[in-house]
mmCIF file of C-alpha atoms in Angstrom:
data_model
loop_
_atom_site.group_PDB
_atom_site.id
_atom_site.type_symbol
_atom_site.label_atom_id
_atom_site.label_comp_id
_atom_site.label_asym_id
_atom_site.label_seq_id
_atom_site.Cartn_x
_atom_site.Cartn_y
_atom_site.Cartn_z
ATOM 1 C CA UNK A 1 -0.188 -0.209 -0.017
ATOM 2 C CA UNK A 2 3.004 2.394 0.452
ATOM 3 C CA UNK A 3 4.246 2.018 -3.085
ATOM 4 C CA UNK A 4 0.538 2.612 -4.220
ATOM 5 C CA UNK A 5 -0.049 5.600 -2.213
ATOM 6 C CA UNK A 6 3.337 7.056 -3.295
ATOM 7 C CA UNK A 7 2.709 6.564 -7.135
ATOM 8 C CA UNK A 8 -0.777 8.008 -6.863
ATOM 9 C CA UNK A 9 0.677 11.002 -4.653
ATOM 10 C CA UNK A 10 3.543 11.707 -7.277
ATOM 11 C CA UNK A 11 0.822 11.440 -9.982
ATOM 12 C CA UNK A 12 -1.261 13.963 -8.127
ATOM 13 C CA UNK A 13 2.041 16.167 -7.738
ATOM 14 C CA UNK A 14 2.710 16.024 -11.297
ATOM 15 C CA UNK A 15 -0.734 16.501 -12.496
ATOM 16 C CA UNK A 16 -1.257 19.705 -10.451
ATOM 17 C CA UNK A 17 1.324 21.425 -12.134
ATOM 18 C CA UNK A 18 -0.280 21.101 -15.539
ATOM 19 C CA UNK A 19 -2.603 23.595 -14.278
ATOM 20 C CA UNK A 20 -0.220 26.481 -13.706
ATOM 21 C CA UNK A 21 -1.585 29.705 -15.133
ATOM 22 C CA UNK A 22 -0.399 30.494 -18.410
ATOM 23 C CA UNK A 23 0.494 34.146 -17.315
ATOM 24 C CA UNK A 24 2.809 32.410 -14.260
ATOM 25 C CA UNK A 25 6.375 31.524 -14.383
ATOM 26 C CA UNK A 26 7.126 29.624 -11.027
ATOM 27 C CA UNK A 27 11.003 29.927 -11.560
ATOM 28 C CA UNK A 28 13.511 31.741 -13.634
ATOM 29 C CA UNK A 29 15.743 28.188 -14.248
ATOM 30 C CA UNK A 30 15.266 27.722 -17.813
ATOM 31 C CA UNK A 31 14.776 24.026 -17.501
ATOM 32 C CA UNK A 32 12.127 24.586 -15.131
ATOM 33 C CA UNK A 33 10.398 26.645 -17.855
ATOM 34 C CA UNK A 34 10.653 24.302 -20.463
ATOM 35 C CA UNK A 35 8.988 21.520 -18.066
ATOM 36 C CA UNK A 36 6.284 24.184 -16.950
ATOM 37 C CA UNK A 37 5.485 24.634 -20.477
ATOM 38 C CA UNK A 38 5.433 21.043 -21.549
ATOM 39 C CA UNK A 39 3.195 20.372 -18.211
ATOM 40 C CA UNK A 40 1.043 23.165 -19.392
ATOM 41 C CA UNK A 41 0.466 21.657 -22.947
ATOM 42 C CA UNK A 42 -1.467 18.888 -21.296
ATOM 43 C CA UNK A 43 -3.543 20.834 -18.781
ATOM 44 C CA UNK A 44 -4.550 23.735 -21.288
ATOM 45 C CA UNK A 45 -3.888 22.526 -25.055
ATOM 46 C CA UNK A 46 -4.707 18.699 -24.274
ATOM 47 C CA UNK A 47 -8.152 18.959 -22.321
ATOM 48 C CA UNK A 48 -9.162 15.529 -22.692
ATOM 49 C CA UNK A 49 -6.166 14.017 -22.064
ATOM 50 C CA UNK A 50 -6.053 15.983 -18.648
ATOM 51 C CA UNK A 51 -9.504 15.130 -17.837
ATOM 52 C CA UNK A 52 -8.897 11.531 -18.291
ATOM 53 C CA UNK A 53 -5.826 11.949 -16.307
ATOM 54 C CA UNK A 54 -7.458 13.670 -13.471
ATOM 55 C CA UNK A 55 -10.469 11.058 -13.628
ATOM 56 C CA UNK A 56 -8.175 8.314 -13.262
ATOM 57 C CA UNK A 57 -6.064 9.374 -10.245
ATOM 58 C CA UNK A 58 -9.770 10.473 -8.287
ATOM 59 C CA UNK A 59 -10.465 6.691 -9.134
ATOM 60 C CA UNK A 60 -7.250 5.285 -7.747
ATOM 61 C CA UNK A 61 -7.190 7.357 -4.588
ATOM 62 C CA UNK A 62 -10.942 6.272 -3.958
ATOM 63 C CA UNK A 63 -10.585 2.534 -4.416
ATOM 64 C CA UNK A 64 -7.200 2.979 -1.988
ATOM 65 C CA UNK A 65 -9.503 5.033 0.242
ATOM 66 C CA UNK A 66 -12.225 2.158 0.487
ATOM 67 C CA UNK A 67 -9.452 -0.448 0.702
ATOM 68 C CA UNK A 68 -7.522 1.327 3.319
ATOM 69 C CA UNK A 69 -10.742 1.631 5.519
ATOM 70 C CA UNK A 70 -12.095 -2.071 5.038
ATOM 71 C CA UNK A 71 -8.295 -3.305 6.044
ATOM 72 C CA UNK A 72 -8.446 -1.067 9.110
ATOM 73 C CA UNK A 73 -12.012 -2.369 9.796
ATOM 74 C CA UNK A 74 -10.504 -5.891 10.035
ATOM 75 C CA UNK A 75 -7.255 -4.800 11.781
ATOM 76 C CA UNK A 76 -5.019 -5.413 8.919
ATOM 77 C CA UNK A 77 -3.153 -2.116 9.462
ATOM 78 C CA UNK A 78 -1.322 -1.085 12.301
ATOM 79 C CA UNK A 79 -0.999 2.765 13.682
ATOM 80 C CA UNK A 80 2.583 2.779 12.291
ATOM 81 C CA UNK A 81 1.615 1.570 8.655
ATOM 82 C CA UNK A 82 -1.360 4.082 8.575
ATOM 83 C CA UNK A 83 1.261 7.302 9.335
ATOM 84 C CA UNK A 84 3.749 6.082 7.391
ATOM 85 C CA UNK A 85 1.066 6.476 4.515
ATOM 86 C CA UNK A 86 -0.134 9.674 5.710
ATOM 87 C CA UNK A 87 3.734 10.797 5.802
ATOM 88 C CA UNK A 88 4.080 9.949 2.214
ATOM 89 C CA UNK A 89 1.150 11.724 1.022
ATOM 90 C CA UNK A 90 1.800 14.531 2.787
ATOM 91 C CA UNK A 91 5.339 14.995 2.015
ATOM 92 C CA UNK A 92 4.918 14.469 -1.776
ATOM 93 C CA UNK A 93 1.758 16.363 -2.358
ATOM 94 C CA UNK A 94 2.300 19.651 -0.155
ATOM 95 C CA UNK A 95 4.950 20.598 -2.725
ATOM 96 C CA UNK A 96 2.236 20.542 -5.287
ATOM 97 C CA UNK A 97 1.064 23.227 -7.269
ATOM 98 C CA UNK A 98 -2.733 24.596 -5.705
ATOM 99 C CA UNK A 99 -4.209 23.333 -9.103
ATOM 100 C CA UNK A 100 -8.058 23.956 -8.098
ATOM 101 C CA UNK A 101 -7.651 26.918 -5.930
ATOM 102 C CA UNK A 102 -7.646 30.303 -6.811
ATOM 103 C CA UNK A 103 -7.891 31.480 -3.378
ATOM 104 C CA UNK A 104 -4.691 30.310 -2.471
ATOM 105 C CA UNK A 105 -3.194 33.150 -4.868
ATOM 106 C CA UNK A 106 -4.938 35.548 -3.047
ATOM 107 C CA UNK A 107 -3.911 34.415 0.611
ATOM 108 C CA UNK A 108 -0.228 35.069 -0.698
ATOM 109 C CA UNK A 109 -1.071 38.513 -2.403
ATOM 110 C CA UNK A 110 -2.949 39.519 0.950
ATOM 111 C CA UNK A 111 0.140 38.955 2.907
ATOM 112 C CA UNK A 112 2.367 40.623 0.187
ATOM 113 C CA UNK A 113 -0.131 43.903 0.511
ATOM 114 C CA UNK A 114 0.903 44.190 4.144
ATOM 115 C CA UNK A 115 4.660 42.987 4.121
ATOM 116 C CA UNK A 116 5.827 44.628 0.917
ATOM 117 C CA UNK A 117 3.433 47.678 0.209
ATOM 118 C CA UNK A 118 2.573 48.333 3.981
ATOM 119 C CA UNK A 119 -1.094 48.817 2.883
ATOM 120 C CA UNK A 120 -4.053 47.781 4.685
ATOM 121 C CA UNK A 121 -5.575 44.812 2.859
ATOM 122 C CA UNK A 122 -9.280 45.667 3.711
ATOM 123 C CA UNK A 123 -8.502 49.257 2.184
ATOM 124 C CA UNK A 124 -7.063 48.762 -1.366
ATOM 125 C CA UNK A 125 -7.894 46.247 -3.850
ATOM 126 C CA UNK A 126 -5.415 44.325 -5.765
ATOM 127 C CA UNK A 127 -5.830 46.414 -9.251
ATOM 128 C CA UNK A 128 -4.852 49.383 -7.153
ATOM 129 C CA UNK A 129 -1.061 47.910 -7.661
ATOM 130 C CA UNK A 130 -1.454 47.924 -11.274
ATOM 131 C CA UNK A 131 1.799 48.749 -13.425
ATOM 132 C CA UNK A 132 3.932 47.585 -10.408
ATOM 133 C CA UNK A 133 2.780 44.188 -9.332
ATOM 134 C CA UNK A 134 3.267 41.326 -11.492
ATOM 135 C CA UNK A 135 0.847 39.176 -9.729
ATOM 136 C CA UNK A 136 -2.236 40.795 -11.042
ATOM 137 C CA UNK A 137 -1.636 38.673 -14.670
ATOM 138 C CA UNK A 138 -2.764 35.649 -12.239
ATOM 139 C CA UNK A 139 -4.725 36.498 -9.664
ATOM 140 C CA UNK A 140 -8.463 36.493 -9.833
ATOM 141 C CA UNK A 141 -11.004 38.767 -7.853
ATOM 142 C CA UNK A 142 -8.418 41.830 -8.242
ATOM 143 C CA UNK A 143 -11.247 44.401 -7.824
ATOM 144 C CA UNK A 144 -12.097 43.418 -4.448
ATOM 145 C CA UNK A 145 -10.680 43.852 -1.218
ATOM 146 C CA UNK A 146 -9.376 41.169 0.885
ATOM 147 C CA UNK A 147 -12.272 38.559 2.242
ATOM 148 C CA UNK A 148 -10.314 36.882 4.892
ATOM 149 C CA UNK A 149 -10.161 37.373 8.650
ATOM 150 C CA UNK A 150 -7.238 39.037 10.109
ATOM 151 C CA UNK A 151 -6.491 35.777 12.133
ATOM 152 C CA UNK A 152 -5.725 34.197 8.673
ATOM 153 C CA UNK A 153 -3.849 37.225 7.200
ATOM 154 C CA UNK A 154 -1.480 36.987 10.624
ATOM 155 C CA UNK A 155 -0.893 33.227 9.630
ATOM 156 C CA UNK A 156 0.006 33.695 5.933
ATOM 157 C CA UNK A 157 2.813 36.737 7.277
ATOM 158 C CA UNK A 158 5.671 34.511 8.026
ATOM 159 C CA UNK A 159 5.200 31.734 4.932
ATOM 160 C CA UNK A 160 5.525 34.776 2.865
ATOM 161 C CA UNK A 161 8.602 36.259 4.664
ATOM 162 C CA UNK A 162 10.064 32.704 4.822
ATOM 163 C CA UNK A 163 9.533 33.062 1.018
ATOM 164 C CA UNK A 164 12.488 35.322 0.674
ATOM 165 C CA UNK A 165 10.797 36.993 -2.335
ATOM 166 C CA UNK A 166 10.829 34.014 -4.636
ATOM 167 C CA UNK A 167 7.229 32.722 -5.761
ATOM 168 C CA UNK A 168 8.179 29.071 -5.638
ATOM 169 C CA UNK A 169 9.190 29.177 -2.146
ATOM 170 C CA UNK A 170 6.497 31.493 -0.913
ATOM 171 C CA UNK A 171 3.950 29.047 -2.711
ATOM 172 C CA UNK A 172 5.672 26.116 -0.856
ATOM 173 C CA UNK A 173 5.828 27.877 2.836
ATOM 174 C CA UNK A 174 2.171 28.477 2.825
ATOM 175 C CA UNK A 175 1.441 24.996 1.987
ATOM 176 C CA UNK A 176 3.860 23.787 4.323
ATOM 177 C CA UNK A 177 1.699 25.312 6.909
ATOM 178 C CA UNK A 178 -1.371 24.288 5.613
ATOM 179 C CA UNK A 179 -0.125 20.549 5.528
ATOM 180 C CA UNK A 180 0.609 20.673 9.434
ATOM 181 C CA UNK A 181 -2.772 21.638 9.745
ATOM 182 C CA UNK A 182 -3.759 18.553 8.119
ATOM 183 C CA UNK A 183 -1.712 16.455 10.068
ATOM 184 C CA UNK A 184 -2.402 18.315 13.376
ATOM 185 C CA UNK A 185 -6.076 17.384 12.699
ATOM 186 C CA UNK A 186 -5.408 13.839 12.127
ATOM 187 C CA UNK A 187 -3.441 13.733 15.597
ATOM 188 C CA UNK A 188 -6.570 15.279 17.273
ATOM 189 C CA UNK A 189 -9.111 12.660 15.609
ATOM 190 C CA UNK A 190 -6.899 10.108 16.658
ATOM 191 C CA UNK A 191 -6.768 11.438 20.291
ATOM 192 C CA UNK A 192 -10.297 12.255 20.820
ATOM 193 C CA UNK A 193 -11.298 8.959 19.664
ATOM 194 C CA UNK A 194 -8.449 6.781 21.956
ATOM 195 C CA UNK A 195 -10.684 8.269 24.636
ATOM 196 C CA UNK A 196 -14.190 7.940 23.604
ATOM 197 C CA UNK A 197 -13.877 5.152 21.096
ATOM 198 C CA UNK A 198 -10.464 3.545 21.340
ATOM 199 C CA UNK A 199 -11.225 0.615 19.155
ATOM 200 C CA UNK A 200 -11.559 2.476 16.025
ATOM 201 C CA UNK A 201 -9.468 5.550 16.719
ATOM 202 C CA UNK A 202 -7.176 4.612 13.847
ATOM 203 C CA UNK A 203 -10.409 3.749 11.608
ATOM 204 C CA UNK A 204 -11.639 7.375 12.299
ATOM 205 C CA UNK A 205 -8.099 9.238 11.672
ATOM 206 C CA UNK A 206 -7.927 7.059 8.514
ATOM 207 C CA UNK A 207 -11.631 7.992 7.774
ATOM 208 C CA UNK A 208 -10.378 11.772 7.696
ATOM 209 C CA UNK A 209 -6.637 11.804 6.671
ATOM 210 C CA UNK A 210 -7.114 9.300 3.705
ATOM 211 C CA UNK A 211 -10.462 11.094 2.249
ATOM 212 C CA UNK A 212 -9.539 12.133 -1.380
ATOM 213 C CA UNK A 213 -11.568 15.089 -1.310
ATOM 214 C CA UNK A 214 -9.554 16.418 2.349
ATOM 215 C CA UNK A 215 -6.177 15.410 0.650
ATOM 216 C CA UNK A 216 -6.915 17.263 -2.608
ATOM 217 C CA UNK A 217 -8.340 19.962 -0.724
ATOM 218 C CA UNK A 218 -6.384 20.587 2.210
ATOM 219 C CA UNK A 219 -2.824 19.226 0.479
ATOM 220 C CA UNK A 220 -3.226 20.368 -2.935
ATOM 221 C CA UNK A 221 -5.445 23.352 -3.369
ATOM 222 C CA UNK A 222 -4.363 24.203 0.367
ATOM 223 C CA UNK A 223 -7.771 25.971 1.559
ATOM 224 C CA UNK A 224 -7.618 27.629 4.925
ATOM 225 C CA UNK A 225 -10.590 25.816 5.832
ATOM 226 C CA UNK A 226 -8.164 22.975 7.183
ATOM 227 C CA UNK A 227 -6.564 25.081 9.984
ATOM 228 C CA UNK A 228 -9.764 26.194 10.827
ATOM 229 C CA UNK A 229 -10.770 22.384 11.450
ATOM 230 C CA UNK A 230 -7.377 21.605 13.116
ATOM 231 C CA UNK A 231 -8.216 24.593 15.891
ATOM 232 C CA UNK A 232 -11.646 23.229 16.470
ATOM 233 C CA UNK A 233 -10.497 19.517 16.658
ATOM 234 C CA UNK A 234 -7.709 20.445 19.224
ATOM 235 C CA UNK A 235 -10.529 22.260 21.325
ATOM 236 C CA UNK A 236 -12.515 19.646 21.737
ATOM 237 C CA UNK A 237 -9.173 17.528 22.562
ATOM 238 C CA UNK A 238 -8.510 20.072 25.428
ATOM 239 C CA UNK A 239 -12.182 20.214 26.313
ATOM 240 C CA UNK A 240 -12.118 16.275 26.683
ATOM 241 C CA UNK A 241 -8.820 16.674 29.361
ATOM 242 C CA UNK A 242 -10.946 19.429 31.337
ATOM 243 C CA UNK A 243 -8.855 22.298 30.110
ATOM 244 C CA UNK A 244 -11.958 24.525 29.459
ATOM 245 C CA UNK A 245 -10.002 28.153 28.972
ATOM 246 C CA UNK A 246 -7.711 26.527 26.534
ATOM 247 C CA UNK A 247 -10.441 24.715 24.622
ATOM 248 C CA UNK A 248 -12.487 28.111 24.536
ATOM 249 C CA UNK A 249 -9.330 29.741 23.328
ATOM 250 C CA UNK A 250 -8.898 27.517 20.660
ATOM 251 C CA UNK A 251 -12.467 27.336 19.512
ATOM 252 C CA UNK A 252 -12.538 31.286 19.877
ATOM 253 C CA UNK A 253 -9.371 31.187 17.071
ATOM 254 C CA UNK A 254 -11.220 28.810 14.717
ATOM 255 C CA UNK A 255 -13.880 30.935 14.808
ATOM 256 C CA UNK A 256 -12.045 34.080 14.174
ATOM 257 C CA UNK A 257 -10.212 32.112 11.467
ATOM 258 C CA UNK A 258 -13.539 31.142 9.613
ATOM 259 C CA UNK A 259 -16.971 31.693 11.227
ATOM 260 C CA UNK A 260 -17.947 28.315 10.171
ATOM 261 C CA UNK A 261 -17.272 26.782 13.683
ATOM 262 C CA UNK A 262 -19.771 28.852 15.350
ATOM 263 C CA UNK A 263 -22.026 25.952 15.000
ATOM 264 C CA UNK A 264 -20.022 23.710 17.357
ATOM 265 C CA UNK A 265 -20.791 25.783 20.506
ATOM 266 C CA UNK A 266 -24.035 23.922 21.169
ATOM 267 C CA UNK A 267 -21.794 20.607 21.501
ATOM 268 C CA UNK A 268 -19.439 22.335 23.912
ATOM 269 C CA UNK A 269 -22.230 23.473 25.890
ATOM 270 C CA UNK A 270 -23.952 19.831 25.986
ATOM 271 C CA UNK A 271 -20.446 18.900 28.006
ATOM 272 C CA UNK A 272 -19.466 17.910 24.338
ATOM 273 C CA UNK A 273 -21.102 15.188 22.162
ATOM 274 C CA UNK A 274 -19.692 13.815 19.097
ATOM 275 C CA UNK A 275 -23.047 13.158 17.286
ATOM 276 C CA UNK A 276 -24.086 16.532 18.339
ATOM 277 C CA UNK A 277 -21.070 18.132 16.953
ATOM 278 C CA UNK A 278 -21.631 16.555 13.645
ATOM 279 C CA UNK A 279 -25.217 17.451 13.302
ATOM 280 C CA UNK A 280 -24.087 21.109 14.280
ATOM 281 C CA UNK A 281 -21.681 21.573 11.346
ATOM 282 C CA UNK A 282 -24.302 19.397 9.128
ATOM 283 C CA UNK A 283 -26.943 22.163 9.818
ATOM 284 C CA UNK A 284 -24.477 24.666 9.200
ATOM 285 C CA UNK A 285 -22.986 23.285 5.928
ATOM 286 C CA UNK A 286 -26.781 22.982 4.615
ATOM 287 C CA UNK A 287 -27.444 26.674 5.561
ATOM 288 C CA UNK A 288 -24.503 27.789 3.709
ATOM 289 C CA UNK A 289 -25.509 25.707 0.630
ATOM 290 C CA UNK A 290 -28.807 27.303 0.295
ATOM 291 C CA UNK A 291 -27.123 30.803 0.268
ATOM 292 C CA UNK A 292 -24.306 30.059 -2.178
ATOM 293 C CA UNK A 293 -23.096 27.310 -4.895
ATOM 294 C CA UNK A 294 -21.605 24.419 -2.694
ATOM 295 C CA UNK A 295 -18.155 24.363 -3.206
ATOM 296 C CA UNK A 296 -15.768 21.127 -2.827
ATOM 297 C CA UNK A 297 -13.647 22.137 0.107
ATOM 298 C CA UNK A 298 -16.957 23.070 2.347
ATOM 299 C CA UNK A 299 -16.893 19.052 2.619
ATOM 300 C CA UNK A 300 -13.801 19.739 5.014
ATOM 301 C CA UNK A 301 -16.193 20.948 7.663
ATOM 302 C CA UNK A 302 -17.960 17.796 7.653
ATOM 303 C CA UNK A 303 -15.148 15.172 7.243
ATOM 304 C CA UNK A 304 -13.866 15.556 10.548
ATOM 305 C CA UNK A 305 -16.735 14.890 12.306
ATOM 306 C CA UNK A 306 -17.773 12.034 10.309
ATOM 307 C CA UNK A 307 -14.269 10.661 11.609
ATOM 308 C CA UNK A 308 -15.240 10.983 15.003
ATOM 309 C CA UNK A 309 -18.442 8.717 14.499
ATOM 310 C CA UNK A 310 -16.762 5.834 12.560
ATOM 311 C CA UNK A 311 -19.241 3.391 14.271
ATOM 312 C CA UNK A 312 -21.752 5.023 12.092
ATOM 313 C CA UNK A 313 -20.724 3.132 8.717
ATOM 314 C CA UNK A 314 -23.747 4.386 6.434
ATOM 315 C CA UNK A 315 -22.610 7.924 7.454
ATOM 316 C CA UNK A 316 -18.873 6.981 6.314
ATOM 317 C CA UNK A 317 -20.266 5.830 2.828
ATOM 318 C CA UNK A 318 -22.672 8.685 2.094
ATOM 319 C CA UNK A 319 -19.681 11.282 2.986
ATOM 320 C CA UNK A 320 -17.567 9.186 0.418
ATOM 321 C CA UNK A 321 -20.108 9.414 -2.418
ATOM 322 C CA UNK A 322 -20.228 13.365 -1.264
ATOM 323 C CA UNK A 323 -16.565 13.715 -1.723
ATOM 324 C CA UNK A 324 -16.372 11.865 -5.033
ATOM 325 C CA UNK A 325 -19.300 14.071 -6.281
ATOM 326 C CA UNK A 326 -17.993 17.248 -4.989
ATOM 327 C CA UNK A 327 -14.391 16.532 -6.713
ATOM 328 C CA UNK A 328 -16.126 15.352 -9.970
ATOM 329 C CA UNK A 329 -17.114 19.106 -10.471
ATOM 330 C CA UNK A 330 -13.850 20.013 -11.560
ATOM 331 C CA UNK A 331 -14.001 17.570 -14.534
ATOM 332 C CA UNK A 332 -16.293 19.716 -16.652
ATOM 333 C CA UNK A 333 -13.794 22.673 -16.424
ATOM 334 C CA UNK A 334 -10.788 20.625 -16.866
ATOM 335 C CA UNK A 335 -12.565 19.520 -20.116
ATOM 336 C CA UNK A 336 -14.218 22.647 -21.604
ATOM 337 C CA UNK A 337 -11.685 25.115 -19.865
ATOM 338 C CA UNK A 338 -14.673 27.510 -19.022
ATOM 339 C CA UNK A 339 -17.809 27.139 -16.717
ATOM 340 C CA UNK A 340 -20.162 27.987 -19.736
ATOM 341 C CA UNK A 341 -22.718 25.576 -21.351
ATOM 342 C CA UNK A 342 -22.977 22.581 -20.922
ATOM 343 C CA UNK A 343 -20.632 22.575 -17.936
ATOM 344 C CA UNK A 344 -23.031 23.355 -15.342
ATOM 345 C CA UNK A 345 -25.375 20.562 -16.147
ATOM 346 C CA UNK A 346 -22.364 18.056 -16.413
ATOM 347 C CA UNK A 347 -21.117 19.472 -13.042
ATOM 348 C CA UNK A 348 -24.788 19.238 -11.562
ATOM 349 C CA UNK A 349 -25.030 15.498 -12.686
ATOM 350 C CA UNK A 350 -21.050 14.695 -11.914
ATOM 351 C CA UNK A 351 -22.151 15.541 -8.283
ATOM 352 C CA UNK A 352 -25.706 13.969 -7.976
ATOM 353 C CA UNK A 353 -24.528 10.699 -9.186
ATOM 354 C CA UNK A 354 -22.000 9.616 -6.531
ATOM 355 C CA UNK A 355 -24.368 10.741 -3.993
ATOM 356 C CA UNK A 356 -27.102 8.588 -5.257
ATOM 357 C CA UNK A 357 -24.915 5.410 -5.569
ATOM 358 C CA UNK A 358 -23.584 5.971 -1.750
ATOM 359 C CA UNK A 359 -27.139 6.175 -0.783
ATOM 360 C CA UNK A 360 -28.250 3.158 -2.664
ATOM 361 C CA UNK A 361 -25.538 1.234 -1.000
ATOM 362 C CA UNK A 362 -26.428 2.422 2.540
ATOM 363 C CA UNK A 363 -30.228 1.544 2.388
ATOM 364 C CA UNK A 364 -29.969 -1.510 0.143
ATOM 365 C CA UNK A 365 -29.166 -4.030 2.763
ATOM 366 C CA UNK A 366 -31.878 -2.694 5.196
ATOM 367 C CA UNK A 367 -34.146 -2.986 2.298
ATOM 368 C CA UNK A 368 -33.385 -6.700 1.983
ATOM 369 C CA UNK A 369 -33.359 -7.460 5.445
ATOM 370 C CA UNK A 370 -36.973 -5.812 5.730
ATOM 371 C CA UNK A 371 -38.276 -7.876 2.762
#
């Protein structure tokens, strides 16, 4: 399994660089530029091949995910073996290109606004730096001020500083921070279950850490949602250990990073209950989805809490179906290069079909028992 995960992670790592924006030069080294152009030929000028590669990588990761969960359930893997696999995935993919995230570059530019231009990112927009800022050629939402909270902006400052002005180093520095949050979240889930359901602690950790959506949206696309979840999960760890002030501090930081974990507060007031926490986050997720388009990384809000109830296997199956459906939403864009018709049609059915299949997998056994 180590070799399979290593090869799959390398494939994902390499594929991510097919999506480097045509206006972005990652390095001035000539050989790197040659390699970058070769990869871009696949991503931008051979879109059918690019889409097939993406779907193949997804298929492999989801097959491995199912095999691993079944194997852990049958006690075929040790904690050490799972951590080796998590380590392999993390080390390889945290150096990938944020292929499916425009937000990532806005994270970096917000830090640049503070450290290089000494301006308030809430008072200026990127377009105001036209003529002096080379990043404007590949940034999105250049007409808007920063949409990120002060806590997240503070987090991005050190990675930007450690990049020493080199874009590739800046990018990797922030991705390492996000990868650390992914690892910290996995550790926290294991520690929570060690106390509440020790026999399934390893399974719960794997449900989160090996989920392909979590890997792609955290380690590849590097969305800040994973740091929000890391803080929330460790708030629970401290709460379990009776360290209430520390727990509320971490939960407050999580909320200050991104408001979604406000929905966890009822679970804390009820002396912490895993199922109430999951229900609260699901209600929050549904509330957001009714207000805006569902985005793949939103499911990162839910997977850690599904992982905390590993005994509810139907929920794990449904979560896996949702994860696949949300990742398949990228396929129409990869194939067409835009979101115009018929992309919305294929995006909708690509999301719905895996979810429906997961529902059938869950309910067919109950139907057979009943009849």
